[in-house]
Each structure stands twice: as structure tokens, then as C-alpha cells.
Coordinates of N, CA and C in Angstrom, one line a residue:
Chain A
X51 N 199.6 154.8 60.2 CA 198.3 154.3 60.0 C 197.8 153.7 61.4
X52 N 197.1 153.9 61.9 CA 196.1 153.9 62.9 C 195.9 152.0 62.9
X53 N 195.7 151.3 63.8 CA 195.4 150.0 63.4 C 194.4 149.8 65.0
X54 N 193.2 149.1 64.8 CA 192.3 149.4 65.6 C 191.7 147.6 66.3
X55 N 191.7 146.7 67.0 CA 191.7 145.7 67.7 C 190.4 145.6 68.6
X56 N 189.1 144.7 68.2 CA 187.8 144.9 68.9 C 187.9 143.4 70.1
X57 N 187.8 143.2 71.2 CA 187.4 142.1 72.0 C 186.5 142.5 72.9
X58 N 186.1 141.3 73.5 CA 184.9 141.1 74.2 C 184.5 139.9 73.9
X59 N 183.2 139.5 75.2 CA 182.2 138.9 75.2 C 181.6 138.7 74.0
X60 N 181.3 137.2 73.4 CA 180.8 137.0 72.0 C 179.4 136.4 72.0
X61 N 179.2 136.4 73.3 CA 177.5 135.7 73.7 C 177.0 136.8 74.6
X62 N 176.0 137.3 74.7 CA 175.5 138.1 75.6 C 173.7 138.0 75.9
X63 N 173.5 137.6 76.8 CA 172.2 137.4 77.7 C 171.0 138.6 77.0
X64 N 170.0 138.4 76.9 CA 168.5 138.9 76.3 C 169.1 139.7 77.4
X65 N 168.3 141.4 77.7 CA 168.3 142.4 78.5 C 169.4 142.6 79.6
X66 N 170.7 141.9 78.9 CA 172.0 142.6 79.7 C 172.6 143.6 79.1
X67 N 173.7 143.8 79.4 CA 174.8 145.1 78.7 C 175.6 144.0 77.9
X68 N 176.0 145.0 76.5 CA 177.2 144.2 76.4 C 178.4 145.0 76.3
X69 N 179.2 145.0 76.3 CA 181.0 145.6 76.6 C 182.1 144.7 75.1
X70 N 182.2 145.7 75.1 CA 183.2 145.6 74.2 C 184.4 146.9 74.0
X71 N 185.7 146.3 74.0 CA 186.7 147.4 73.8 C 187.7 147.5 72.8
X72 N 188.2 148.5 72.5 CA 188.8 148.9 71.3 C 190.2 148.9 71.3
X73 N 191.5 148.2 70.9 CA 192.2 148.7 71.4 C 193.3 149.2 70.3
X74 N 194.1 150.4 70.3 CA 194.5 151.2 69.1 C 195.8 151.6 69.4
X75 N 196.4 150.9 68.0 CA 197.9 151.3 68.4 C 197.9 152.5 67.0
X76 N 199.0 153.0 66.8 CA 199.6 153.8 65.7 C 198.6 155.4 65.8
X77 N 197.7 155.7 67.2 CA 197.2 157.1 68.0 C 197.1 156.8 68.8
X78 N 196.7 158.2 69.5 CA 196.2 158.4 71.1 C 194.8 158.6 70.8
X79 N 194.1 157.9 72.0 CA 192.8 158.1 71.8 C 192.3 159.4 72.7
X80 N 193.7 159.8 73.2 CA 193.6 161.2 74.2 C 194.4 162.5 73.3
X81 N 195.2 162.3 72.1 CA 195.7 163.0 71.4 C 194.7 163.8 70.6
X82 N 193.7 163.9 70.4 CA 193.1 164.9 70.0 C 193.0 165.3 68.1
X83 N 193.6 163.9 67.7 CA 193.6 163.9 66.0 C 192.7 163.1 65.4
X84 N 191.8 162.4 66.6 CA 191.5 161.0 65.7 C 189.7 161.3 66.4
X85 N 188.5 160.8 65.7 CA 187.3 160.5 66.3 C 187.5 158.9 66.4
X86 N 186.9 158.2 67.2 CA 186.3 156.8 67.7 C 185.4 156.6 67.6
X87 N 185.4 155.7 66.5 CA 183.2 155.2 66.2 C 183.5 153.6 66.7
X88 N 182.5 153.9 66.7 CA 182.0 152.4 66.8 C 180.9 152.0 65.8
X89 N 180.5 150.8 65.0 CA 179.6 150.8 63.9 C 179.3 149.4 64.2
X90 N 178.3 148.9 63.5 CA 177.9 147.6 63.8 C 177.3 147.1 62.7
X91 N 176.9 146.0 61.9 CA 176.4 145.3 61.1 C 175.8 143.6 61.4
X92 N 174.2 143.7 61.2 CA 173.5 142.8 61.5 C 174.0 141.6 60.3
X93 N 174.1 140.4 60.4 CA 174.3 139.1 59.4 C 173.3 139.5 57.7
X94 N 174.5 139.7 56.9 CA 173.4 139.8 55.6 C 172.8 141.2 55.7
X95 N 173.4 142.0 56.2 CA 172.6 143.4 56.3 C 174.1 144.7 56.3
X96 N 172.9 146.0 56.3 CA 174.0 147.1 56.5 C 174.9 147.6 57.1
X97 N 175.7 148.2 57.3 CA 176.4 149.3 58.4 C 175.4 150.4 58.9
X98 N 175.3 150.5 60.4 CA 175.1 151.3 61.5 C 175.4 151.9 62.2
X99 N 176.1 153.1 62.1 CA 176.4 154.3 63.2 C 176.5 154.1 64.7
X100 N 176.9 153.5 65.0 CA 176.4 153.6 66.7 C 177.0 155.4 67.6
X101 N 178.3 155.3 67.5 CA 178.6 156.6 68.3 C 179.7 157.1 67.8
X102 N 180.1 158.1 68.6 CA 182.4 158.2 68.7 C 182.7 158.8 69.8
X103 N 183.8 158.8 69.9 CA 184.0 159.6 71.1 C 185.4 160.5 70.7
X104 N 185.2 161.6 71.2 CA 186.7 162.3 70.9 C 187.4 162.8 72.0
X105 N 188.5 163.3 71.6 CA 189.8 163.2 72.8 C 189.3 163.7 74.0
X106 N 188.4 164.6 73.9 CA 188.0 165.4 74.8 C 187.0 164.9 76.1
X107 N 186.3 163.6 75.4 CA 185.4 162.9 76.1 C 184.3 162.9 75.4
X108 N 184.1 163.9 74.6 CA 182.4 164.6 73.9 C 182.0 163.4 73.2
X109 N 181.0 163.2 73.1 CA 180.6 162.1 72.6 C 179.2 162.5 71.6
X110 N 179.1 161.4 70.6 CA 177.7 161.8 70.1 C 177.2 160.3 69.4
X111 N 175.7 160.1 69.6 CA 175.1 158.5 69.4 C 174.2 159.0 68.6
X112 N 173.9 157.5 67.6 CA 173.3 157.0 66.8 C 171.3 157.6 67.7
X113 N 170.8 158.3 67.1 CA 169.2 158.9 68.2 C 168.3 157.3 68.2
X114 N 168.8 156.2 67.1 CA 168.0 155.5 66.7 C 168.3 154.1 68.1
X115 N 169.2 154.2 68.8 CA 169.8 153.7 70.0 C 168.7 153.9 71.1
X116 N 168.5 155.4 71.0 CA 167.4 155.6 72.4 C 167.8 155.6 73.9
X117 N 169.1 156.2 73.7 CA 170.3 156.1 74.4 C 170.9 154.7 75.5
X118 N 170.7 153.8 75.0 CA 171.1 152.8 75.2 C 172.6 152.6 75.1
X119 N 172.9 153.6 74.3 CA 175.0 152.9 74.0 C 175.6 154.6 74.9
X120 N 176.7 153.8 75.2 CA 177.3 154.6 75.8 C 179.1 154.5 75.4
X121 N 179.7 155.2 75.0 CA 181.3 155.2 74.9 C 182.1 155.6 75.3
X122 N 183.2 155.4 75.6 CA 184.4 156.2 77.1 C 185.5 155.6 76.4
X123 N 186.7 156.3 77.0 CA 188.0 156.2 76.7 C 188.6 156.0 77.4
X124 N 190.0 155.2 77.9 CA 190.4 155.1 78.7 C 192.2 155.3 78.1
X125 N 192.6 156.6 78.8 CA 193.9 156.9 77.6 C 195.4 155.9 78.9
X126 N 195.0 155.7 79.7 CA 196.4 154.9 80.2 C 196.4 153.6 79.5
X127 N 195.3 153.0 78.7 CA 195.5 151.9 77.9 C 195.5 152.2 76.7
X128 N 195.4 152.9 76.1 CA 194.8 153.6 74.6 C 193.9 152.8 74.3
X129 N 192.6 152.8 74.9 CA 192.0 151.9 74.5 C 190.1 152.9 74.5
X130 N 189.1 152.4 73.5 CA 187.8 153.2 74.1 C 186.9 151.8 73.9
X131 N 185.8 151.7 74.6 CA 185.2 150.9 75.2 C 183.7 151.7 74.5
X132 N 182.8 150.3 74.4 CA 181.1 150.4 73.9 C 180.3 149.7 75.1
X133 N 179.4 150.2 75.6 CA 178.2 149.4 76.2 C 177.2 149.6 75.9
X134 N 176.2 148.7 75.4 CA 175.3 148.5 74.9 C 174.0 147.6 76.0
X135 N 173.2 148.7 76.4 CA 172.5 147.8 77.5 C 170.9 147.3 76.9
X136 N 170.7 146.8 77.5 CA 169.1 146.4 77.5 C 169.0 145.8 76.0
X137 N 170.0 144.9 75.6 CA 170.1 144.0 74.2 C 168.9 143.0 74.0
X138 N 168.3 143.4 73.3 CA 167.9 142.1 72.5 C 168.0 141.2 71.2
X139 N 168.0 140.8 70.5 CA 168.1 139.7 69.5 C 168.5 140.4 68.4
X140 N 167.7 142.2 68.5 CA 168.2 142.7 66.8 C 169.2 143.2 67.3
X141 N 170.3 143.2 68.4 CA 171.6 143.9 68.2 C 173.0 142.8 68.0
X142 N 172.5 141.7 68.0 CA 173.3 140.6 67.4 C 173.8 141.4 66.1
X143 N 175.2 141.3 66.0 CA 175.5 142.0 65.0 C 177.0 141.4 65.4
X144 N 178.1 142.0 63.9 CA 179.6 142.2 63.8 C 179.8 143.7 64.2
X145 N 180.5 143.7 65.4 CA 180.4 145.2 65.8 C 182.3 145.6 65.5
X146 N 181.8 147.0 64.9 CA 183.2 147.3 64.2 C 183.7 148.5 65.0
X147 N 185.6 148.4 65.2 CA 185.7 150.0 65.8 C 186.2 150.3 64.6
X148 N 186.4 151.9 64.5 CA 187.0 152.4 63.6 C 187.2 154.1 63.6
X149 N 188.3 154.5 62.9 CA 189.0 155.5 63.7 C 188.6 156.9 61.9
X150 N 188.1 158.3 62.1 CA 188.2 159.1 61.3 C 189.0 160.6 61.7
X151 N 190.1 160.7 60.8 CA 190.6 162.1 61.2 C 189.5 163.3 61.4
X152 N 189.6 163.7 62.7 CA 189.5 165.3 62.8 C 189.6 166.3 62.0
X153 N 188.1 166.4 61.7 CA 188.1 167.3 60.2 C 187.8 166.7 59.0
X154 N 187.6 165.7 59.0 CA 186.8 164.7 57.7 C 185.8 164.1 58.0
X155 N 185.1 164.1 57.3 CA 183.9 162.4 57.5 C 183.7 161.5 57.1
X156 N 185.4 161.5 56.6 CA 184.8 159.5 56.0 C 185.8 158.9 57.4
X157 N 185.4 157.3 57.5 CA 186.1 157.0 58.1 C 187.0 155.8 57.5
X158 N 188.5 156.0 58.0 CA 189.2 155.6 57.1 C 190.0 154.3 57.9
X159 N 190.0 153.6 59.0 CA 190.5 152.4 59.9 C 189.9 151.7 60.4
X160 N 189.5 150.7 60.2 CA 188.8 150.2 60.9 C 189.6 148.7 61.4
X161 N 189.1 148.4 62.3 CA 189.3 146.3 63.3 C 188.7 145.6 62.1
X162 N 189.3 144.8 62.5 CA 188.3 143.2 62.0 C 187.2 143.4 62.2
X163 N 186.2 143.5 63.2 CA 185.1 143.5 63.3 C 185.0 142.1 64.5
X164 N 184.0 142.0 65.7 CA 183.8 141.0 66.8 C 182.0 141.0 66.6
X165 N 181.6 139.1 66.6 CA 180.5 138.9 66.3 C 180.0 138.8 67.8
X166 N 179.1 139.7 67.9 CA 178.4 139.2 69.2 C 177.1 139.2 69.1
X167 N 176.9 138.2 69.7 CA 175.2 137.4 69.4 C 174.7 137.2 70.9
X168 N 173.2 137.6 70.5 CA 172.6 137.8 72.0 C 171.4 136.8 71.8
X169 N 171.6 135.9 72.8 CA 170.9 134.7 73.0 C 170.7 134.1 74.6
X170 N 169.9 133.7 74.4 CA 169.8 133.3 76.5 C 170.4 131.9 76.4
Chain B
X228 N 165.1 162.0 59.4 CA 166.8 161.4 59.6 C 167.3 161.4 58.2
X229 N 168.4 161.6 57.3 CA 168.8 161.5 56.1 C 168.8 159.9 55.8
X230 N 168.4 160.1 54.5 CA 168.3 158.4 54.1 C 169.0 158.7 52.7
X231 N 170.2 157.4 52.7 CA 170.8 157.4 51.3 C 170.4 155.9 50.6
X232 N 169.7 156.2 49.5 CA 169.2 154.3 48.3 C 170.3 154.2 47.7
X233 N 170.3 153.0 47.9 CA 171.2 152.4 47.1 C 170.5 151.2 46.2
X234 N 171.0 150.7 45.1 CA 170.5 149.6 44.1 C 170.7 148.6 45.1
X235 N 170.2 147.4 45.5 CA 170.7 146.7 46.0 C 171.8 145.5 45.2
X236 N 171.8 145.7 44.3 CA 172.6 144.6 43.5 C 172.6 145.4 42.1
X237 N 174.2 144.8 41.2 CA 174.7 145.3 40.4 C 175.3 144.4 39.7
X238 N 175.5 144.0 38.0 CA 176.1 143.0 37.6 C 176.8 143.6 36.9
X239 N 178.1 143.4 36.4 CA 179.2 143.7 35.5 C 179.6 142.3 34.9
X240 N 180.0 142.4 33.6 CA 181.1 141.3 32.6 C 182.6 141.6 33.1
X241 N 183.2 141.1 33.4 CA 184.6 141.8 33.4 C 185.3 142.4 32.4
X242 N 186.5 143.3 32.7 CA 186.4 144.7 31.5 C 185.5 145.4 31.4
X243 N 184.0 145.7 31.6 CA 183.1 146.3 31.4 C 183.5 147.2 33.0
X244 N 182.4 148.6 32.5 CA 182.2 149.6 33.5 C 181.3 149.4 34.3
X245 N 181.6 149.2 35.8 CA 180.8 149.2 37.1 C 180.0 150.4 37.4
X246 N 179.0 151.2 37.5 CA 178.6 152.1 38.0 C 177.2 151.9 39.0
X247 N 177.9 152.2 40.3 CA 177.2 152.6 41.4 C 176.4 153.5 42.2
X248 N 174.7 153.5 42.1 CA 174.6 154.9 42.1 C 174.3 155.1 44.0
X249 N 174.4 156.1 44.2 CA 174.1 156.4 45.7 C 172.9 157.9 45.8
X250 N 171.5 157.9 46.3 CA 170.8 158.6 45.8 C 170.4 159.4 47.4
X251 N 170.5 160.8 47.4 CA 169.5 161.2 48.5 C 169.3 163.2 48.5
X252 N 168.6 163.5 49.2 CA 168.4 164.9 49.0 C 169.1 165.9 48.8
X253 N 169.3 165.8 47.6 CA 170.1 167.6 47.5 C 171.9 166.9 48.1
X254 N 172.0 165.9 47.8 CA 173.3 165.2 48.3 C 174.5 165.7 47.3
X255 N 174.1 166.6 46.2 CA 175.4 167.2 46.0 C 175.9 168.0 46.5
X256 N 175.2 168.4 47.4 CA 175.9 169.8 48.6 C 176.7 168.7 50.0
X257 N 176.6 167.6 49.9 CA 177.3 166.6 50.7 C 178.5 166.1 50.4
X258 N 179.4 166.0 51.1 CA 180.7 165.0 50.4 C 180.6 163.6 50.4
X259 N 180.6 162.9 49.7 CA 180.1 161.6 49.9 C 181.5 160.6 49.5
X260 N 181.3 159.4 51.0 CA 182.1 158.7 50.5 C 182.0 157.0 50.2
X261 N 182.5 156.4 49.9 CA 182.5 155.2 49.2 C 183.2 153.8 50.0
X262 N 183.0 152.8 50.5 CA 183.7 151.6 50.7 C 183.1 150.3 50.4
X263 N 184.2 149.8 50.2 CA 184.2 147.9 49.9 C 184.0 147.4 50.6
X264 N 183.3 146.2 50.7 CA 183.5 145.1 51.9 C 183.1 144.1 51.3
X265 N 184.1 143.2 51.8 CA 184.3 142.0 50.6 C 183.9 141.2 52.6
X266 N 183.4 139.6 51.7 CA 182.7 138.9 52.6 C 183.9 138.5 54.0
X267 N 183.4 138.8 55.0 CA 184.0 138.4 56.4 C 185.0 139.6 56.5
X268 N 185.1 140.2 55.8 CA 186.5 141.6 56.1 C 185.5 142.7 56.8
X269 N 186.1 143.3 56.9 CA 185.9 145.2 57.7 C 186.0 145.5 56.0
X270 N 184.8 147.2 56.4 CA 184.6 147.8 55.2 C 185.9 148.1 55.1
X271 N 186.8 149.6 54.0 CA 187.8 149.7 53.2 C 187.2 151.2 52.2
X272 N 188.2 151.6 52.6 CA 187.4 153.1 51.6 C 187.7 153.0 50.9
X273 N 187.5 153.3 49.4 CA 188.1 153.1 48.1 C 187.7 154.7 47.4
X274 N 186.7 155.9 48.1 CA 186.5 156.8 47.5 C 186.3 158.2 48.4
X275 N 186.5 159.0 49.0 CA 186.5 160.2 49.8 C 185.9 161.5 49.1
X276 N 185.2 162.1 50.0 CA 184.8 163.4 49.4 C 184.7 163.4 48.1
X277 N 183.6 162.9 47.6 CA 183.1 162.8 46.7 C 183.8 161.8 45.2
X278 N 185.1 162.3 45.2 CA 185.8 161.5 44.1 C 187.2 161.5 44.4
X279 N 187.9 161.5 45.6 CA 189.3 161.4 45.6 C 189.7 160.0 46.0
X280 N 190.4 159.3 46.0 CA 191.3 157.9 45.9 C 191.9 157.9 47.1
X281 N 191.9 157.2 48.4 CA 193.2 156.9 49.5 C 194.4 156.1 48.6
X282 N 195.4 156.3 49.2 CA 197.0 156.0 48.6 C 196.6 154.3 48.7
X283 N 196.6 153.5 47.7 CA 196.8 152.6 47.1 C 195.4 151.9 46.8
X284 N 194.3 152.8 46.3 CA 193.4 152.2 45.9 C 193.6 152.6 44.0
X285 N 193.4 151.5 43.4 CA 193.7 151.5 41.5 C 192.5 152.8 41.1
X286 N 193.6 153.6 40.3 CA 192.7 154.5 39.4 C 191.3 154.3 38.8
X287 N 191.1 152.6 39.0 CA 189.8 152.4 38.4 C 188.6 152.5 38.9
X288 N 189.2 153.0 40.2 CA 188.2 153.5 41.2 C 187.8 155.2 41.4
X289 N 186.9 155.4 40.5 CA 186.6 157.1 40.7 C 184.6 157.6 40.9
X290 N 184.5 158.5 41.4 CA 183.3 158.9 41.9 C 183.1 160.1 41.8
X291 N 182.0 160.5 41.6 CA 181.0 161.5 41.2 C 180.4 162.2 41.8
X292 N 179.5 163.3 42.3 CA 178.5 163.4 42.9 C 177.8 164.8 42.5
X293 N 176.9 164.9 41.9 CA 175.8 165.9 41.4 C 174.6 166.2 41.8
X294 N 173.8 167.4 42.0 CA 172.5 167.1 42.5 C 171.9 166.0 43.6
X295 N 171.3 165.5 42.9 CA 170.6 164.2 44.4 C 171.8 162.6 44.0
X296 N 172.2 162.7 43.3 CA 173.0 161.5 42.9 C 174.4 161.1 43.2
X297 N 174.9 160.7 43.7 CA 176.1 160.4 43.5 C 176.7 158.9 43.1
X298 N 177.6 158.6 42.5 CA 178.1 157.9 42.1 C 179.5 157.1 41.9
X299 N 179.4 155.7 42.2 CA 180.6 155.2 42.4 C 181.0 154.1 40.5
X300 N 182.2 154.7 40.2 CA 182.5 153.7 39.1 C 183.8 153.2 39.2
X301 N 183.7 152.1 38.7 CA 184.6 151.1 38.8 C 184.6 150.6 37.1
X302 N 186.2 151.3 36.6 CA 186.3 150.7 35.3 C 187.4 149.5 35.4
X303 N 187.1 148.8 34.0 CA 187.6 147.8 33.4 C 187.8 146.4 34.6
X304 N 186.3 146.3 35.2 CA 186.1 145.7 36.0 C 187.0 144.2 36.4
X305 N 187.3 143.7 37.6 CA 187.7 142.7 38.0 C 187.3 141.9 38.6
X306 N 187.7 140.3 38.6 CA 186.8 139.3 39.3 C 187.0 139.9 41.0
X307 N 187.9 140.7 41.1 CA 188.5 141.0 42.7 C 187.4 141.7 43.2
X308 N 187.1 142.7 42.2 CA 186.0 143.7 42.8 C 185.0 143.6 43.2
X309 N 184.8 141.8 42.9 CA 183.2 141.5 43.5 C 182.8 141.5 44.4
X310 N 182.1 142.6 45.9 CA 182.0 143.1 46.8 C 180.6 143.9 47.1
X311 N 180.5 144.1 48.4 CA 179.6 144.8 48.7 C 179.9 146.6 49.0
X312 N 179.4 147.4 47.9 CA 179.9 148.6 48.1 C 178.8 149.9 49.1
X313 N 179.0 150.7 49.8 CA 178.4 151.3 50.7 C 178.7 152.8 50.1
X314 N 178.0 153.7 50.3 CA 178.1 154.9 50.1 C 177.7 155.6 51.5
X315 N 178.5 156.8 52.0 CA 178.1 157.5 53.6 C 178.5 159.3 53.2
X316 N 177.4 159.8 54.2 CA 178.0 161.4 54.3 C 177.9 161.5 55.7
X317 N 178.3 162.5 55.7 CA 177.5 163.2 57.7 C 176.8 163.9 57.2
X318 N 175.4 164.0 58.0 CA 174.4 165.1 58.0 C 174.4 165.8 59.0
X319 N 174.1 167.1 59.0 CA 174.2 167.6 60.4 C 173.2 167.2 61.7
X320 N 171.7 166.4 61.0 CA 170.9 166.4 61.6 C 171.2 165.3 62.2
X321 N 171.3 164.2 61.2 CA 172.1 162.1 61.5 C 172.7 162.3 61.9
X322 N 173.7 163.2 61.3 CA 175.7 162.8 61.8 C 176.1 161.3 60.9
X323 N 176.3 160.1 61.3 CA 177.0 159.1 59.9 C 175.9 158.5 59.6
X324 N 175.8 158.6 58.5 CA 174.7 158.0 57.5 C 175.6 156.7 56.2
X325 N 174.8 155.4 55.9 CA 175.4 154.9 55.6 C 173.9 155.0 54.7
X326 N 174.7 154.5 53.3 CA 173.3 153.8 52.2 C 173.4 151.8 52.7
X327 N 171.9 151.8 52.5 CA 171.9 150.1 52.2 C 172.9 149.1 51.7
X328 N 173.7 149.9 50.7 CA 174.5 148.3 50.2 C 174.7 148.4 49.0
X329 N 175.2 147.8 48.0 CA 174.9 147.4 46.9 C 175.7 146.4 46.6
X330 N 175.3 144.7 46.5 CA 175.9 143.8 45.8 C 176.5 144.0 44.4
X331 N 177.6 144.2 44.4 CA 178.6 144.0 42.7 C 179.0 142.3 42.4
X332 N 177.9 142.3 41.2 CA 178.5 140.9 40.9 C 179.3 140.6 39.5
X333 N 180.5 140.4 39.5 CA 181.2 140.4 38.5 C 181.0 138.8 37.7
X334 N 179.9 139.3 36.2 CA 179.8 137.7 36.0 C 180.8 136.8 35.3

């Protein structure tokens, strides 16, 4: 079972980036079995799509972003990484990683989830 | 963009049958899946492609999906169950689509 670990910056500045990384033990995020999302949830609200990234590098984002997020992998750490630029107030959220086998669409691993709130 | 409704809130008695509906276009040609999220946790899938079970979610957890509807039930209800349940497919146009929510309140 896949077990998936979110840190980062928990405060982040009105119109900076924010960074946050993923770090995943029990796959390779260069192995080629697993997609890498990233999802996010506002206080008192839903789940949101943000991206994934797969072994290959390919990537695909949430259109509703406006390409603002971007995701990468880094396989000498097993680890893939979120940036989220030009933040304002509605992307304060619990940002979740979470891992779906290749070839399904549910997604079945997810982290704890890391609150990051964007305030000056 | 695909959009899936959800009820926003849901009451059960305990023992009584939970049913969750998840609504969107022509969504029985979609596999639809289901998760929990109980307050401060990460969601939790409790239903896949339409109606299958991950290894150690209780039988009491089964799902549906016909026409524009699909459906999450939860029999012989528990005070444990009391959570916020999510329904998602991939669309080809979206890609992950999540429904709004639905509060289960077990009275």
C-alpha cells in the first residue's frame, strides 16, 4: 500500500507561490504504476482536482486553475512537488496528495492532508 | 465541465438504510466512485467502479449506478458512519470530477 506524506510552508503571502511536496514510500513515483494528484479542500467545503503527474513526466491540471499549478517529480527522492502561484485568499485550503493506479479512476491513497493559508 | 449534485445533507436512525444519491448526465455510462471523510481525516474510498468494495470496507457499504443516478447505500446504519460522503468519475472533458458532499447524520 502506497503511503503518501504532504509538507511545506503553512502560511503563504497574497500573490506568491506556494510549494508543497509529497513524499511516498511503498512506490516509485518514476515506476510507472501509480498517477500523483494533488487535490485540495477549502474549510467547510469540497474536494478539488488540482493535477497529477505520471511516471513519464505528463502532466494534466485542473482548466479551472488557469494554469497557475504546476507539478514535477523528483525520483532520486521519491518525492513530487505542487506550485501554486499568484495565490490569493480562495486557495487557502487543506491540500491533499494522493496516489491512483494506472488504469483506474478512483483514487485510492491519500496523506493526511497540510493546511495552508494565505494571508499577508 | 461535468458537474455531479449531490444532496447536501442526509439523516439516518441507526439500523436504518443510508442512501446517497450522486446525480449527473448520462452518468451511468461513467464508473463512479464513492469516499468518506470523517472530520479532520483524508477522504477513504469505501466504493469503486460503480459498486465494488476495497479489502476491508463492511458489506454494508454497496453502490449503484443507472442512467443519470448513481448511488451510495449504507445499510444497518452506524453511529461510526457519520461522515461526509463524496461521489467522483473522470470525464474525458474534466478529467477528476468530484460531487459537492453530502453530510450523513446518524440521529
Amino acid at each position: 500500500q502506497v503511503q503518501l506524506q504532504e509538507s511545506g510552508p503553512g502560511l503563504v503571502k497574497p500573490s506568491q507561490t506556494l510549494s508543497l511536496t509529497c513524499t511516498v514510500s511503498g512506490g516509485s513515483v518514476s515506476g510507472g504504476d501509480y498517477y500523483w494528484n494533488w487535490i485540495r479542500q477549502p474549510a467547510g467545503k469540497g474536494l478539488e482536482w488540482i493535477g497529477r503527474i505520471y511516471a513519464s513526466g505528463n502532466t494534466n491540471y485542473n482548466p479551472s486553475l488557469n494554469g497557475r499549478a504546476t507539478i514535477s517529480a523528483d525520483a532520486s527522492k521519491n518525492h513530487f512537488s505542487l506550485r501554486l502561484s499568484s495565490v490569493t485568499a480562495a486557495d487557502t485550503a487543506v491540500y491533499f496528495c494522493a496516489s491512483s493506479d494506472v488504469g483506474t479512476t478512483e483514487i485510492d491513497s491519500w496523506g493526511q492532508g497540510t493546511l495552508v493559508t494565505v494571508s499577508s | 465541465s461535468y458537474v455531479l449534485t449531490q444532496p447536501p445533507s442526509v439523516s439516518v436512525a441507526p439500523g436504518q438504510t443510508a442512501r446517497i444519491t450522486c446525480g449527473g448526465n448520462n452518468l451511468g455510462r461513467k464508473s463512479v466512485h464513492w469516499y468518506q471523510q470523517k472530520p479532520g481525516q483524508a477522504p477513504v474510498l469505501v466504493v469503486y467502479e460503480d459498486s465494488d468494495r476495497p479489502s476491508g470496507i463492511p458489506e454494508r457499504f454497496s453502490g449503484s449506478n443507472s442512467l443519470n443516478t448513481a448511488t451510495l447505500t449504507i445499510s444497518r446504519v452506524e453511529a461510526g458512519d457519520e461522515a461526509d460522503y463524496y461521489c467522483q468519475v473522470w470525464d474525458s472533458a474534466s478529467d477528476v470530477v468530484f460531487g459537492g458532499g453530502t453530510k450523513l447524520t446518524v440521529l
